[in-house]
């Protein structure tokens, strides 16, 4: 009988996509996907370390496998991703969980195949973590399970060193993929029938900034959107310090590019932005929103916000609230600042007390939810184009997203997954829309 794998993924889209590559490696070794974690012969954890709670989740879930490992000593447990790449974390994981069989880093997950072979031969624990990123590996074709959506990396790593962020330490310096690989991948995906392509990078705007690609992000986006076929293009994440008009001009040129920009602002206070080492001001950010909307009035913006950063006063926080209202974000991911060892912010004085952080996050979430709900209501009676992604068994409805990422549910007698459908919106429920297909 063929052996089976199960992957547990934490964190961002980048990690979700990386797990598609890990799946591909496991299949190459000869494993097939397990129906549930209990049926697996190998369990791989792709961890995240961006905030403490992501790490706590992983610790909890890995710990829970001790019993399973006792019942089935042949089960292989492998742990990789951002956490194992963090200074000192490998030692902690090693001590805390002696039953982990394989440990690999975020910078060398491509080596998993050899590590598994070694583990099977050597019988003892195999640990291989690399300090620095090597050349970009182009030979792992992801095993995609997200049809009709496909993610495509354009850069890896990050050079920005925002003072709160651990990413540059665990993912290394920014590397851009060569345009020919990216374009070939997108062409192939479109030929296979994928309908939504999302270009991924920690800071897509600095694509090729090191001169290694001969192309800027705007040029790459133009080339991707020029590929023939019926598909949408998205990109994330944009960085306000580098977000420029040439990208918006390319958006104007191609209707294929969704009119949605994910532009993390992090804070509305210039003092806090400076402490965060974000290298833009509130005024610059608002100027970019204005530029975007002057060219594309229908454009929507989503964002990331951190509250309770060291030294954040009530006044600073209120400036974030004011900015949120002014921009009128389509939605926002909101986070409580989490100190990460090794980052500059973790050593800063005047860390904000937990009760103050909690109070601010609750107020901010309430504000963001109110804005999102209001936007949902505006959809009532309108007709929108949805890319159908899935079928919700519980609701008995198909679902998909419009170009702004808004989820829409609808009924259909025939399978619509992978099709663009036009929905007349009849109900708006918080963030979700409900509608009927119109021809
Ligand atoms: N604490 C809280 N939020 C963080 N983010 C990154 N690092 C931290 C941290 N230490 C948030 C930022 C980023 C998003 C991916 O995660 O808002 O944009
Ligand atoms: Fe972290 Fe800043 Fe890089 Fe984003 S841009 S990954 S927040 S260092």
PDB file of N, CA, C and O and ligand atoms in Angstrom, residues 50-51 164-165 264 266 304-306 335-338 340, ligand 1:
ATOM      1  N   UNK A  50       5.814  34.671  12.693  1.00  0.00           N
ATOM      2  CA  UNK A  50       5.642  36.125  12.584  1.00  0.00           C
ATOM      3  C   UNK A  50       5.091  36.745  13.874  1.00  0.00           C
ATOM      4  O   UNK A  50       5.450  37.862  14.218  1.00  0.00           O
ATOM      5  N   UNK A  51       4.245  35.992  14.578  1.00  0.00           N
ATOM      6  CA  UNK A  51       3.758  36.442  15.892  1.00  0.00           C
ATOM      7  C   UNK A  51       3.821  35.266  16.856  1.00  0.00           C
ATOM      8  O   UNK A  51       3.799  34.113  16.436  1.00  0.00           O
ATOM      9  N   UNK A 164       9.843  45.609  13.769  1.00  0.00           N
ATOM     10  CA  UNK A 164       9.093  44.586  14.520  1.00  0.00           C
ATOM     11  C   UNK A 164       9.190  43.211  13.873  1.00  0.00           C
ATOM     12  O   UNK A 164       8.731  42.222  14.427  1.00  0.00           O
ATOM     13  N   UNK A 165       9.743  43.130  12.665  1.00  0.00           N
ATOM     14  CA  UNK A 165       9.498  41.969  11.809  1.00  0.00           C
ATOM     15  C   UNK A 165      10.657  40.986  11.754  1.00  0.00           C
ATOM     16  O   UNK A 165      11.814  41.361  11.547  1.00  0.00           O
ATOM     17  N   UNK A 264      -0.158  47.468   3.122  1.00  0.00           N
ATOM     18  CA  UNK A 264      -0.117  47.530   4.588  1.00  0.00           C
ATOM     19  C   UNK A 264       0.383  48.876   5.096  1.00  0.00           C
ATOM     20  O   UNK A 264       1.481  49.300   4.730  1.00  0.00           O
ATOM     21  N   UNK A 266       0.251  49.715   8.566  1.00  0.00           N
ATOM     22  CA  UNK A 266       0.782  49.369   9.904  1.00  0.00           C
ATOM     23  C   UNK A 266       0.410  50.372  10.989  1.00  0.00           C
ATOM     24  O   UNK A 266       0.035  49.977  12.083  1.00  0.00           O
ATOM     25  N   UNK A 304      -2.760  46.000   6.399  1.00  0.00           N
ATOM     26  CA  UNK A 304      -2.397  45.357   7.664  1.00  0.00           C
ATOM     27  C   UNK A 304      -2.119  46.477   8.662  1.00  0.00           C
ATOM     28  O   UNK A 304      -1.494  47.484   8.295  1.00  0.00           O
ATOM     29  N   UNK A 305      -2.562  46.260   9.891  1.00  0.00           N
ATOM     30  CA  UNK A 305      -2.324  47.269  10.934  1.00  0.00           C
ATOM     31  C   UNK A 305      -1.844  46.581  12.205  1.00  0.00           C
ATOM     32  O   UNK A 305      -2.356  45.529  12.581  1.00  0.00           O
ATOM     33  N   UNK A 306      -0.845  47.190  12.836  1.00  0.00           N
ATOM     34  CA  UNK A 306      -0.368  46.685  14.132  1.00  0.00           C
ATOM     35  C   UNK A 306      -0.743  47.721  15.193  1.00  0.00           C
ATOM     36  O   UNK A 306      -0.474  48.907  15.008  1.00  0.00           O
ATOM     37  N   UNK A 335      -3.512  43.399  13.927  1.00  0.00           N
ATOM     38  CA  UNK A 335      -2.689  42.580  14.806  1.00  0.00           C
ATOM     39  C   UNK A 335      -2.278  43.358  16.041  1.00  0.00           C
ATOM     40  O   UNK A 335      -2.052  44.565  15.973  1.00  0.00           O
ATOM     41  N   UNK A 336      -2.131  42.618  17.149  1.00  0.00           N
ATOM     42  CA  UNK A 336      -1.492  43.197  18.328  1.00  0.00           C
ATOM     43  C   UNK A 336      -0.007  42.965  18.163  1.00  0.00           C
ATOM     44  O   UNK A 336       0.416  41.872  17.781  1.00  0.00           O
ATOM     45  N   UNK A 337       0.771  43.992  18.429  1.00  0.00           N
ATOM     46  CA  UNK A 337       2.218  43.868  18.302  1.00  0.00           C
ATOM     47  C   UNK A 337       2.728  42.708  19.159  1.00  0.00           C
ATOM     48  O   UNK A 337       2.357  42.570  20.311  1.00  0.00           O
ATOM     49  N   UNK A 338       3.572  41.899  18.566  1.00  0.00           N
ATOM     50  CA  UNK A 338       4.138  40.742  19.266  1.00  0.00           C
ATOM     51  C   UNK A 338       5.663  40.833  19.181  1.00  0.00           C
ATOM     52  O   UNK A 338       6.226  40.844  18.084  1.00  0.00           O
ATOM     53  N   UNK A 340       9.361  40.035  18.787  1.00  0.00           N
ATOM     54  CA  UNK A 340      10.069  38.899  18.196  1.00  0.00           C
ATOM     55  C   UNK A 340      11.543  39.010  18.524  1.00  0.00           C
ATOM     56  O   UNK A 340      12.178  40.026  18.195  1.00  0.00           O
TER      57      UNK A 340
HETATM   58  N1  LIG B   1       3.728  41.707  15.623  1.00  0.00           N
HETATM   59  C1  LIG B   1       2.489  41.899  15.112  1.00  0.00           C
HETATM   60  N2  LIG B   1       2.232  41.896  13.790  1.00  0.00           N
HETATM   61  C2  LIG B   1       3.267  41.686  12.947  1.00  0.00           C
HETATM   62  N3  LIG B   1       3.330  41.637  11.606  1.00  0.00           N
HETATM   63  C3  LIG B   1       4.599  41.394  11.248  1.00  0.00           C
HETATM   64  N4  LIG B   1       5.371  41.283  12.331  1.00  0.00           N
HETATM   65  C4  LIG B   1       4.575  41.472  13.412  1.00  0.00           C
HETATM   66  C5  LIG B   1       4.786  41.490  14.813  1.00  0.00           C
HETATM   67  N5  LIG B   1       5.990  41.305  15.335  1.00  0.00           N
HETATM   68  C6  LIG B   1       2.174  41.875  10.754  1.00  0.00           C
HETATM   69  C7  LIG B   1       2.372  43.085   9.850  1.00  0.00           C
HETATM   70  C8  LIG B   1       2.579  42.461   8.485  1.00  0.00           C
HETATM   71  C9  LIG B   1       1.734  41.213   8.592  1.00  0.00           C
HETATM   72  C10 LIG B   1       2.053  40.163   7.597  1.00  0.00           C
HETATM   73  O1  LIG B   1       1.996  40.749   9.898  1.00  0.00           O
HETATM   74  O2  LIG B   1       1.188  43.842   9.873  1.00  0.00           O
HETATM   75  O3  LIG B   1       2.165  43.296   7.439  1.00  0.00           O
END
